[in-house]
mmCIF file of C-alpha atoms and ligand atoms in Angstrom:
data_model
loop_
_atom_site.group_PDB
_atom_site.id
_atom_site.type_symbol
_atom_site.label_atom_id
_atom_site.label_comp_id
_atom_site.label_asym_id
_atom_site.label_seq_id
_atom_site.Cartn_x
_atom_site.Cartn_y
_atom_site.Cartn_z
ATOM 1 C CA UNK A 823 95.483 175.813 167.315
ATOM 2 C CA UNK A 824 96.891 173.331 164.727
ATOM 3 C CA UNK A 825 98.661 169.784 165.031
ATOM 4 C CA UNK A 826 102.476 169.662 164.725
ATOM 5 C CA UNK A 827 104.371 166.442 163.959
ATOM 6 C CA UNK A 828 105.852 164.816 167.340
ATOM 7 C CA UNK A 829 107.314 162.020 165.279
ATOM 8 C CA UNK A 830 107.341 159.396 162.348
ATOM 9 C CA UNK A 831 107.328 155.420 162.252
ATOM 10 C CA UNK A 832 107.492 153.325 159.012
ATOM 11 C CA UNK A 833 106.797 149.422 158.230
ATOM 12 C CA UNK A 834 108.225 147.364 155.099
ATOM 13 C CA UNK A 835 107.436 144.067 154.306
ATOM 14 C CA UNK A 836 110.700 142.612 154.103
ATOM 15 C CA UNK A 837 109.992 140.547 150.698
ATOM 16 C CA UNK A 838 111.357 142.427 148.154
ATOM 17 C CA UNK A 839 110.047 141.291 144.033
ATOM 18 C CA UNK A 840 112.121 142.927 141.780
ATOM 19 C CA UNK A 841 110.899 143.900 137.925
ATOM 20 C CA UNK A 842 112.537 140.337 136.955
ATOM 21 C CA UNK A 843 111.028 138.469 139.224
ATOM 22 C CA UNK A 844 107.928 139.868 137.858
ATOM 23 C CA UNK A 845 109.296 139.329 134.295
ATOM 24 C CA UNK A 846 108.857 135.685 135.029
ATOM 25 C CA UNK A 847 105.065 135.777 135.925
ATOM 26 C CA UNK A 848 103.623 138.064 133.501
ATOM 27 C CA UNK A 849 104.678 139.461 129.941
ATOM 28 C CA UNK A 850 106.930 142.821 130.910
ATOM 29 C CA UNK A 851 110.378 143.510 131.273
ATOM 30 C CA UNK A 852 112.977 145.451 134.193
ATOM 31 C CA UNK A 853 113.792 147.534 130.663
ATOM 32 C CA UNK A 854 109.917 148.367 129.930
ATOM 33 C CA UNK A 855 108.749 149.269 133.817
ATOM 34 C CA UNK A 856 112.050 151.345 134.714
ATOM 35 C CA UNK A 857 111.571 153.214 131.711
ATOM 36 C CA UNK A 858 108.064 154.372 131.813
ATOM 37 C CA UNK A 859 107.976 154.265 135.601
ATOM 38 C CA UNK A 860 111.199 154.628 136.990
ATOM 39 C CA UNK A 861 110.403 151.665 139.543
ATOM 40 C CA UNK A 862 113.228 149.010 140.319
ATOM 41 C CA UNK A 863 111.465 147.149 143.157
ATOM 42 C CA UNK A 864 108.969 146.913 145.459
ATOM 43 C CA UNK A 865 108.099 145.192 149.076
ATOM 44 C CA UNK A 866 105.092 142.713 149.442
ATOM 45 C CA UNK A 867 103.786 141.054 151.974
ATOM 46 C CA UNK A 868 103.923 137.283 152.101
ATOM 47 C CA UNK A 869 101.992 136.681 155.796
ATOM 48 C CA UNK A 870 101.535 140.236 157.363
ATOM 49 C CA UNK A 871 98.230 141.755 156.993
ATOM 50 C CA UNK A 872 97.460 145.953 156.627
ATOM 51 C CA UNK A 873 96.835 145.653 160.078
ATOM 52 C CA UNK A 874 100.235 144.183 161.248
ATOM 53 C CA UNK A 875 101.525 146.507 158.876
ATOM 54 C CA UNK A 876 100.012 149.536 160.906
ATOM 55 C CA UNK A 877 100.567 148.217 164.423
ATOM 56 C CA UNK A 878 104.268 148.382 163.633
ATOM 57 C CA UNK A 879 104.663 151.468 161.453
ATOM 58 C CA UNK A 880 102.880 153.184 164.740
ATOM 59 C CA UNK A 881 104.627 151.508 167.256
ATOM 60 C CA UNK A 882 107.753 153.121 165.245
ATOM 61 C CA UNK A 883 105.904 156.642 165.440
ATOM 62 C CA UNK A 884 105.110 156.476 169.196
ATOM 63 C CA UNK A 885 108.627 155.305 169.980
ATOM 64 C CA UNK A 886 109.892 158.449 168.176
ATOM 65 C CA UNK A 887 107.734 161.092 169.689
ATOM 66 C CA UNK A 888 108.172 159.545 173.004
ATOM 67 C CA UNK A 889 104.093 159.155 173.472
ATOM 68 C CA UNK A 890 102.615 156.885 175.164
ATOM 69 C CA UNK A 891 99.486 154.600 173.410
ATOM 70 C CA UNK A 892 97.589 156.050 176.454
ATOM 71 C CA UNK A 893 97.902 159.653 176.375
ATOM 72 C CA UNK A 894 96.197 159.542 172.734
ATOM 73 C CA UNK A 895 92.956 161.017 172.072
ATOM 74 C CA UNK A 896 91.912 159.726 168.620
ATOM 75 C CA UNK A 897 93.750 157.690 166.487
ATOM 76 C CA UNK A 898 93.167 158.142 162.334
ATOM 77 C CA UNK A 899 93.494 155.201 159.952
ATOM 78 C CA UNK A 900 93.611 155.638 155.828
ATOM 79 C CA UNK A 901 94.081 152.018 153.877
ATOM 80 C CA UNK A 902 92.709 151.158 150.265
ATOM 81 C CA UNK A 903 93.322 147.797 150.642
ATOM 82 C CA UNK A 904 92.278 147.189 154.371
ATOM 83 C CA UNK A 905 91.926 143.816 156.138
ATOM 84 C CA UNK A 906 88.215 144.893 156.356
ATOM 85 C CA UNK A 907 85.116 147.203 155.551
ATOM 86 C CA UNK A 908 83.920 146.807 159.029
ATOM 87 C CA UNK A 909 85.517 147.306 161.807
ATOM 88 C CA UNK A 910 87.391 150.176 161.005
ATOM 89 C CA UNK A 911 91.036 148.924 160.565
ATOM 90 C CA UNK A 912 91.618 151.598 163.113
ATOM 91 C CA UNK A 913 89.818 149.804 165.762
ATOM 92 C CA UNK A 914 92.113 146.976 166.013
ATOM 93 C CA UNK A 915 95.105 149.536 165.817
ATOM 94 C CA UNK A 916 93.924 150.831 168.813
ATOM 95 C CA UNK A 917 93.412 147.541 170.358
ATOM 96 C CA UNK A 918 96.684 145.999 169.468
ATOM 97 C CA UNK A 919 98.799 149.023 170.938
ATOM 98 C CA UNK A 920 96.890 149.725 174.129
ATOM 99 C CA UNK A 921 95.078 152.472 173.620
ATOM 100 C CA UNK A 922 91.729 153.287 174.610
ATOM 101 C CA UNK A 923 90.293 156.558 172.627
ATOM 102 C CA UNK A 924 88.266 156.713 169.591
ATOM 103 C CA UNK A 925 89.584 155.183 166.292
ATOM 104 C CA UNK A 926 87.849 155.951 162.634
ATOM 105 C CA UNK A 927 89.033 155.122 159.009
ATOM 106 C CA UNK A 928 89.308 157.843 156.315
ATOM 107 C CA UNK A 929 88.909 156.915 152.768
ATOM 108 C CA UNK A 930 89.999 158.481 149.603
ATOM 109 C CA UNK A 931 92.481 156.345 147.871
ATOM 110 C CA UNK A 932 96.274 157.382 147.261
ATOM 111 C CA UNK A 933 95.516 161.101 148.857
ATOM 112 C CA UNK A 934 94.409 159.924 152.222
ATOM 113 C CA UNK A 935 96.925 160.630 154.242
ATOM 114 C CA UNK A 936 96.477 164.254 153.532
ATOM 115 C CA UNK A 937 92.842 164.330 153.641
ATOM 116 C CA UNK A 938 93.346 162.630 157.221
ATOM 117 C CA UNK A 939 95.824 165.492 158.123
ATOM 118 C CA UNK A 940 93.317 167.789 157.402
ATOM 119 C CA UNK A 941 90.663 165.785 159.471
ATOM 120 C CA UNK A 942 93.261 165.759 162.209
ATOM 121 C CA UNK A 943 93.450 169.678 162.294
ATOM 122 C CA UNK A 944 90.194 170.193 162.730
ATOM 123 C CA UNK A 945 90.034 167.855 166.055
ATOM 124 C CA UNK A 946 93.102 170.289 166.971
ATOM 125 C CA UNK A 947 91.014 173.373 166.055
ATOM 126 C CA UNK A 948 88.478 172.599 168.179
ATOM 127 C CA UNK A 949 90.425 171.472 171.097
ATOM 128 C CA UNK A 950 89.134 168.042 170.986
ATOM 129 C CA UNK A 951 92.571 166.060 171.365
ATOM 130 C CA UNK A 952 95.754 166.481 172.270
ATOM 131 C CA UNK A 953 97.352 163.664 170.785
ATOM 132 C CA UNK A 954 96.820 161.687 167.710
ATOM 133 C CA UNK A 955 97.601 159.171 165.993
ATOM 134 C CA UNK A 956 97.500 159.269 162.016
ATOM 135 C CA UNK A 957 98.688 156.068 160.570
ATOM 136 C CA UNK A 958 98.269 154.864 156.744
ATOM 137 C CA UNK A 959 98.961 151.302 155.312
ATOM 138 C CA UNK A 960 98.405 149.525 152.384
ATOM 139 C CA UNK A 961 98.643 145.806 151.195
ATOM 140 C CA UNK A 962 98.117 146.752 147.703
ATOM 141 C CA UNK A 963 99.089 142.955 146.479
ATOM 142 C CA UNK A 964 96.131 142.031 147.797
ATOM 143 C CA UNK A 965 93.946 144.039 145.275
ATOM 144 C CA UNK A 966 96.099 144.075 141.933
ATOM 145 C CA UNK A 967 94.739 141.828 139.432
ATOM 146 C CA UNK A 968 97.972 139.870 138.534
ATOM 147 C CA UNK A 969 96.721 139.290 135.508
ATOM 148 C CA UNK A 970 97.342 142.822 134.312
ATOM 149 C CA UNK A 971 100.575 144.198 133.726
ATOM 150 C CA UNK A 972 99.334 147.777 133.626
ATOM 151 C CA UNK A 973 98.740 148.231 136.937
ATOM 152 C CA UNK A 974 100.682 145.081 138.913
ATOM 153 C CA UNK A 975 104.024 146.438 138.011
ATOM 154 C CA UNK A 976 103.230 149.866 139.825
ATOM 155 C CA UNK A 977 102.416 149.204 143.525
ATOM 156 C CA UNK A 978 104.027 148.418 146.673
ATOM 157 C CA UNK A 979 103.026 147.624 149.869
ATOM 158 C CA UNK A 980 103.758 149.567 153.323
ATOM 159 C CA UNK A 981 102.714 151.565 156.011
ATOM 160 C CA UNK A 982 103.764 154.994 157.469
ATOM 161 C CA UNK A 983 102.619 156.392 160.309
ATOM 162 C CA UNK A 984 103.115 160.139 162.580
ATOM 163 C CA UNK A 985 102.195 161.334 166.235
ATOM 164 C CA UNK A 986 100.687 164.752 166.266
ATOM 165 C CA UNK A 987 100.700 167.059 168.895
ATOM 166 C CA UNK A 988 99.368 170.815 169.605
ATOM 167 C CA UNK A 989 100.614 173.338 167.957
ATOM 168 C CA UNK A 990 100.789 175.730 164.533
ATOM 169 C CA UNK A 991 103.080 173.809 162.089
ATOM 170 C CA UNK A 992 100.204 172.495 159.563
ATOM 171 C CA UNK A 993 99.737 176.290 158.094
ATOM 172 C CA UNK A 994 97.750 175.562 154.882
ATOM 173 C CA UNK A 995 96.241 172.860 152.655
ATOM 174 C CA UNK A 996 94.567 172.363 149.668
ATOM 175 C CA UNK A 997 91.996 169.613 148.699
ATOM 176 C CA UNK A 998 90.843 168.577 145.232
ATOM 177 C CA UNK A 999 88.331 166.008 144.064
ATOM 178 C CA UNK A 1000 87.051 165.426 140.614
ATOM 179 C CA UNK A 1001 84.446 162.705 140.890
ATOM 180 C CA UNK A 1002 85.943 160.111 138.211
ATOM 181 C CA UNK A 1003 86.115 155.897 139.216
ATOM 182 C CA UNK A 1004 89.143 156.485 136.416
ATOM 183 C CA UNK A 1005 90.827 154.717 139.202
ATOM 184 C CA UNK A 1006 89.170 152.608 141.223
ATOM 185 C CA UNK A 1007 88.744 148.964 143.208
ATOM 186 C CA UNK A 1008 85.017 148.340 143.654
ATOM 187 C CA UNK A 1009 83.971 146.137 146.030
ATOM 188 C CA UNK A 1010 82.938 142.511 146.010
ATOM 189 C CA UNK A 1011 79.443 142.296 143.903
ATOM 190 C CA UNK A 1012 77.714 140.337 146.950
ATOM 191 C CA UNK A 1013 75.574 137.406 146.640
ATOM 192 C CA UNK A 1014 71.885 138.940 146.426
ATOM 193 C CA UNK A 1015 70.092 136.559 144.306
ATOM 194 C CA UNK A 1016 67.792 139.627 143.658
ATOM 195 C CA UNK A 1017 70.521 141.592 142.600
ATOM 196 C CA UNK A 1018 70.286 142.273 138.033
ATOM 197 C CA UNK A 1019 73.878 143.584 136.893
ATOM 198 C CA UNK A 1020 77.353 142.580 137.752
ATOM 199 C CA UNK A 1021 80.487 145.184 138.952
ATOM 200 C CA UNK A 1022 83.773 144.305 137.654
ATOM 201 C CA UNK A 1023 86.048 142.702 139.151
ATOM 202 C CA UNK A 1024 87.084 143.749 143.066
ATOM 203 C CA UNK A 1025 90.968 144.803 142.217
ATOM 204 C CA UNK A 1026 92.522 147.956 140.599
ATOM 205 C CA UNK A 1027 91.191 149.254 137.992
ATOM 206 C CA UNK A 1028 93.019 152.210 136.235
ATOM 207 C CA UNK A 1029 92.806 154.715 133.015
ATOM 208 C CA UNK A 1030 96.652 155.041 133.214
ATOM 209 C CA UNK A 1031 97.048 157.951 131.264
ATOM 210 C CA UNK A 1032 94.122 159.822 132.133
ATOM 211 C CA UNK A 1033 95.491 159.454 135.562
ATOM 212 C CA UNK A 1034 98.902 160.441 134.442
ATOM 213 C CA UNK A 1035 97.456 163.912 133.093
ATOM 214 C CA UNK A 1036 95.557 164.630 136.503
ATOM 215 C CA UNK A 1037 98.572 163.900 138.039
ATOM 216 C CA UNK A 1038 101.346 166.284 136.445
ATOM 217 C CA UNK A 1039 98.388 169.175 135.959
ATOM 218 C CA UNK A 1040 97.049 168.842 140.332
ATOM 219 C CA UNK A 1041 100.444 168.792 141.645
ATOM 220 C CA UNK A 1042 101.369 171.602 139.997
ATOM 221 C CA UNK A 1043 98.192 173.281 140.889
ATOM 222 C CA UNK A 1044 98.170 172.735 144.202
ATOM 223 C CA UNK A 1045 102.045 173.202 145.378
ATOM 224 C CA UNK A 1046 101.928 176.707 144.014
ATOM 225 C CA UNK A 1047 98.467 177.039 145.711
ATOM 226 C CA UNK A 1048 99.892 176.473 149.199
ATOM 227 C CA UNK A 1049 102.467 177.964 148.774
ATOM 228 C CA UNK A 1050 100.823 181.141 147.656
ATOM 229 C CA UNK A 1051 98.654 180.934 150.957
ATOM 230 C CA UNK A 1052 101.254 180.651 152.962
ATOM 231 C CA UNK A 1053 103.945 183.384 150.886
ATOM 232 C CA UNK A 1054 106.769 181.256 150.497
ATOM 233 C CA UNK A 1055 108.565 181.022 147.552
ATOM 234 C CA UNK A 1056 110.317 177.096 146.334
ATOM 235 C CA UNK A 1057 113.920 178.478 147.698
ATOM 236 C CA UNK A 1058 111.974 178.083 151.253
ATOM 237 C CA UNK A 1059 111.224 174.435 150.957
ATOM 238 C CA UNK A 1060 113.545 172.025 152.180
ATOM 239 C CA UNK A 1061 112.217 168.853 151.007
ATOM 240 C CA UNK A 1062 108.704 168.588 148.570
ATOM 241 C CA UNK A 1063 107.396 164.697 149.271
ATOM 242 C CA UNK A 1064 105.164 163.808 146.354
ATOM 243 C CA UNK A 1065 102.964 161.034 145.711
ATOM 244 C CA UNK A 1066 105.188 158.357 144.588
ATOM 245 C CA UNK A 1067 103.164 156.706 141.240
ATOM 246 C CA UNK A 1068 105.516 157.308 138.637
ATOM 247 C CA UNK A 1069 108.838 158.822 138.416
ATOM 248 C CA UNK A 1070 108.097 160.561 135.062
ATOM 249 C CA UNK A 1071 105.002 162.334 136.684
ATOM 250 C CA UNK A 1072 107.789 164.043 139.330
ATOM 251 C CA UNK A 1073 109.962 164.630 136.681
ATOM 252 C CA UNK A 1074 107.340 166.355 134.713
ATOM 253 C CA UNK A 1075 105.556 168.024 137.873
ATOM 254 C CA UNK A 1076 109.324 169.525 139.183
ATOM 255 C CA UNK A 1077 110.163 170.959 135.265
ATOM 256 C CA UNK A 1078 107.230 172.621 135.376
ATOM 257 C CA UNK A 1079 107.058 173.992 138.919
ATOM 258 C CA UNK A 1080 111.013 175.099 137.844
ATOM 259 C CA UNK A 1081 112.104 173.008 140.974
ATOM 260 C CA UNK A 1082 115.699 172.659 141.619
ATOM 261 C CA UNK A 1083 117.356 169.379 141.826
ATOM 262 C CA UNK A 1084 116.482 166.886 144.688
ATOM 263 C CA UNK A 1085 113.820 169.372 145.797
ATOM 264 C CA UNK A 1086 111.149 166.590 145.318
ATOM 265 C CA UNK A 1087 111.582 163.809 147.290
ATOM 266 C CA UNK A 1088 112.312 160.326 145.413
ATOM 267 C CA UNK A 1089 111.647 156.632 146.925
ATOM 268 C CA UNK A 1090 109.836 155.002 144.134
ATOM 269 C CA UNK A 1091 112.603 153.033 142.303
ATOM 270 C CA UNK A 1092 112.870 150.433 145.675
ATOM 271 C CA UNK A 1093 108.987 150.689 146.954
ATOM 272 C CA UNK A 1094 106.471 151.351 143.618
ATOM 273 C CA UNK A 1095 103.312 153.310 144.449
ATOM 274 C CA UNK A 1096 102.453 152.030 148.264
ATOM 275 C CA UNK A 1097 99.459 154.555 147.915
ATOM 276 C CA UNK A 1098 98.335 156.483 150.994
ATOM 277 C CA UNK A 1099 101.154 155.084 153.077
ATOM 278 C CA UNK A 1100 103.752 156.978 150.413
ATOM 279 C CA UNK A 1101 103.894 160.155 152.079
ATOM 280 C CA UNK A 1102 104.520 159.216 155.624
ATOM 281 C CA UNK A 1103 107.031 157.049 154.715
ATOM 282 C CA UNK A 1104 109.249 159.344 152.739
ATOM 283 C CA UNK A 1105 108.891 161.249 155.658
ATOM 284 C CA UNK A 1106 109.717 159.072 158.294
ATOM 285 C CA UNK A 1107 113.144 157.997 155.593
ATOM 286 C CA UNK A 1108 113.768 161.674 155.899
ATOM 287 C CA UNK A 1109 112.968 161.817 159.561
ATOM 288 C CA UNK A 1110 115.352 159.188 160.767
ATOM 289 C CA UNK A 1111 118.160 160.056 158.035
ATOM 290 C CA UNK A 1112 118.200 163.410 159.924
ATOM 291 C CA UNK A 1113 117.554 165.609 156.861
ATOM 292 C CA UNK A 1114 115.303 167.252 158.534
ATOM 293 C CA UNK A 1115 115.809 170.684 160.395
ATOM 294 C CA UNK A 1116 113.700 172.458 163.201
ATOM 295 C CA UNK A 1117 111.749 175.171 161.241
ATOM 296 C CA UNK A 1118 112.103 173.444 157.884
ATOM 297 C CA UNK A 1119 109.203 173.967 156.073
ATOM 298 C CA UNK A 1120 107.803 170.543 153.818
ATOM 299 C CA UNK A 1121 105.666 170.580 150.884
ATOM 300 C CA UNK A 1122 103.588 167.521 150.685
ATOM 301 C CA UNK A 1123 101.418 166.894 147.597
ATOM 302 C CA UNK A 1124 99.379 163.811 146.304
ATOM 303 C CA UNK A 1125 97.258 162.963 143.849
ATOM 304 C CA UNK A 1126 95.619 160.119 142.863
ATOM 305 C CA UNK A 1127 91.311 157.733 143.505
ATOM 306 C CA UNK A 1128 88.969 160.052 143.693
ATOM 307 C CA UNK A 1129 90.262 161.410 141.093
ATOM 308 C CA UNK A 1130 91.240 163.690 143.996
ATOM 309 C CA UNK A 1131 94.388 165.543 145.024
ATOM 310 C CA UNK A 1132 95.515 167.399 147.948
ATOM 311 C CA UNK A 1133 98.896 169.486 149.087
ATOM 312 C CA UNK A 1134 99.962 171.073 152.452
ATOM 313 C CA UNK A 1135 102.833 172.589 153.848
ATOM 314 C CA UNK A 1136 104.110 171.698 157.003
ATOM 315 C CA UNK A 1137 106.818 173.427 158.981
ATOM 316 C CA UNK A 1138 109.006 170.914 161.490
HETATM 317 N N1 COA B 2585 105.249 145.738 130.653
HETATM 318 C C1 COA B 2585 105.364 145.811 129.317
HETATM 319 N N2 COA B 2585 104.500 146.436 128.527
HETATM 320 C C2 COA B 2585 103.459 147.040 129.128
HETATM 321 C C3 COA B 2585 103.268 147.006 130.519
HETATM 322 C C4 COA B 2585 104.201 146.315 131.290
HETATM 323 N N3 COA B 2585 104.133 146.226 132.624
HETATM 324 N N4 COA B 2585 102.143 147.690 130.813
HETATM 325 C C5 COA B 2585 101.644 148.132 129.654
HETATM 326 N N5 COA B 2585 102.436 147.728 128.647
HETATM 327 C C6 COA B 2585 102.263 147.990 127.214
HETATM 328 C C7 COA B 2585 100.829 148.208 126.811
HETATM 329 O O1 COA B 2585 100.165 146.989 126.582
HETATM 330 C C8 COA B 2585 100.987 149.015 125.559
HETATM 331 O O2 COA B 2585 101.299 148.136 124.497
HETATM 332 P P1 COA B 2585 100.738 148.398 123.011
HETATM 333 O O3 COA B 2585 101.328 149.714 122.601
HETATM 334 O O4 COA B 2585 101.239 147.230 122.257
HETATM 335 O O5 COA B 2585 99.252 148.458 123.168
HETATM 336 C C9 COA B 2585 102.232 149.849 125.833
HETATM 337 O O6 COA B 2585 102.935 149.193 126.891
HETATM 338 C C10 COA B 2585 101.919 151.258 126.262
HETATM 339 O O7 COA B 2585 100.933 151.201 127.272
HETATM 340 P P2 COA B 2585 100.406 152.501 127.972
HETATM 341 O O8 COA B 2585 99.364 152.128 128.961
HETATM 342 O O9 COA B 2585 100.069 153.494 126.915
HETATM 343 O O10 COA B 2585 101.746 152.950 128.731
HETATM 344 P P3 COA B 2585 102.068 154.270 129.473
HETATM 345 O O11 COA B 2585 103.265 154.884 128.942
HETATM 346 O O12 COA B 2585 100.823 155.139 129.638
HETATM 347 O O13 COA B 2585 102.435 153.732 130.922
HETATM 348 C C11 COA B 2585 101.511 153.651 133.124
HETATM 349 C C12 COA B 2585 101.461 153.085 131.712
HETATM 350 C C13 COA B 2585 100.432 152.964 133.941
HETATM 351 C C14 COA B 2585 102.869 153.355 133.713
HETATM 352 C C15 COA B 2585 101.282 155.187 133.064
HETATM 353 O O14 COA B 2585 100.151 155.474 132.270
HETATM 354 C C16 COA B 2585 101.084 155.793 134.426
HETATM 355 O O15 COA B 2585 101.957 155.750 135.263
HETATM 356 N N6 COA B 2585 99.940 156.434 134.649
HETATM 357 C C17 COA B 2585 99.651 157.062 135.923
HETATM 358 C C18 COA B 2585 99.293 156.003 136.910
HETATM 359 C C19 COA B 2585 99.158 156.518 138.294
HETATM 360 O O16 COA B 2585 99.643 157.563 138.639
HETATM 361 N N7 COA B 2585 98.488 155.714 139.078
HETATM 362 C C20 COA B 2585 98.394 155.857 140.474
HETATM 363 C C21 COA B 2585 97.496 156.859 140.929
HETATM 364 S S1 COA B 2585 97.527 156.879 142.663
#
């Protein structure tokens, strides 16, 4: 026994910053970030917090499975950029919808949502749960240095969220991790005065290109993996979601996978890279805009902290 997905819930901030408005607060340009990222615009949050950002996007997901916060049995919570290390941001998810069962955070940067899938399925496996909740949001403002224009320009924030129920629609994934901090956001140094050497600085941190080669070389990797496990052929996918970091990392991903056009799945020109909340909500814009079928079968793949990557395929 697997998980399949009972429904899909998304939250936006409703400030949008376009690339001029960011034009006037550091040195770039709208010509310079659409170019070498394809990104038009993005959604920050001005006085909602991750958590707020959660609460809603599952709210959304529960409304559209028709589940109640009270029939679930564990609800799963990924977030980079959380209101907290402890408690779990899960834990006040839980609170704040009226449920009552367990509630855990999963870490791994930008592939999280699929590592918590695969979490998820083995609570299914073992007949464990029922119901779950898997929600992922991300206040990635509040971690960008705005100081550099490498990396502010790129993210987004959001949150995406889906209700899983029993049954056999997660059929295979694939997980990669390549120890690297190539990206990475380390935490706050602390204030032990016996402490010797200093971490950098607690916001994104990012070998850009290093990161764009991972990128283009895992998602390639890994969609043909699954789909090899699973014997279907890229004529048998309705929609491929990728991670969302730059458009010319699709581009190069679907020439080389021999993808046809609008195969992959593109949101990034309005919200930027909103991390692990990227996949669920393409899906839950593809959800609601009814393009997609009973017995579709979705390729998600992701990539990203970690360095680690991760694909699936998921049939509706
Ligand atoms: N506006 C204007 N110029 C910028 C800029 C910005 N926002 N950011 C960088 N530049 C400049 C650099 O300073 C550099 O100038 P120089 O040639 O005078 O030194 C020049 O543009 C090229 O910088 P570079 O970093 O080589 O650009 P790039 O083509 O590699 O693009 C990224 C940078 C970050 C967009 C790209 O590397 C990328 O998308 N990498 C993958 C990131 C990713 O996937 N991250 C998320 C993982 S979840």
């Amino acid at each position: 026994m697997s998980f399949k997905i009972l429904g899909t819930g998304r939250f936006i901030p409703p400030k949008v910053v376009t690339n001029d408005d960011l034009s006037k607060i550091m040195d770039t340009s709208d010509e310079w970030i659409v170019e070498r990222t394809g990104i038009r615009e993005r959604h920050v949050c001005t006085e909602e917090t991750t958590v707020d950002m959660a609460v809603e996007a599952a709210k959304n997901a529960l409304e559209n499975a028709g589940v109640d916060p009270s029939e679930l049995d564990m609800i799963l919570f990924t977030t980079s950029s959380g209101d907290y290390t402890t408690p779990a941001n899960a834990c006040l998810v839980q609170a704040r919808i009226g449920a009552t069962c367990p509630a855990m955070d999963v870490v791994s940067g930008c592939p999280a949502f699929l590592f918590m899938l695969d979490c998820a399925d083995g609570y299914f496996a073992r007949g464990r749960v029922k119901k779950m909740l898997c929600v992922s949001a991300e206040r990635m403002s509040r971690v960008l240095d705005w100081d550099d224009r490498g990396t502010a320009v790129i993210f987004g924030d959001g949150a995406g969220a889906v209700v899983l129920g029993e049954g056999d629609n997660y059929l295979t994934s694939r997980l990669f991790v390549k120890g690297s901090t190539a990206i990475q956001i380390p935490n706050y140094d602390g204030k032990s005065p016996f402490y010797t050497s200093h971490a950098e600085t607690p916001w994104v941190h990012m070998q850009g290109q290093e990161t764009f080669r991972f990128a283009v070389t895992r998602m390639v990797k890994d969609i043909r993996g699954v789909l090899e496990d699973t014997g279907l052929t890229m004529d048998d996918i309705r929609h491929i979601l990728p991670h969302q970091a730059n458009l010319r990392i699709i581009e190069a991903a679907k020439k080389r996978l021999k993808a046809r056009d609008g195969l992959l799945y593109v949101n990034i020109t309005r919200y930027g890279n909103t991390s692990s909340a990227t996949i669920p909500i393409s899906l839950d814009e593809l959800n609601r805009s009814g393009q997609i079928k009973e017995g579709d079968y979705l390729v998600f793949s992701t990539f990203g902290a970690g360095l680690s990557s991760a694909a699936c395929v998921v049939r509706w």
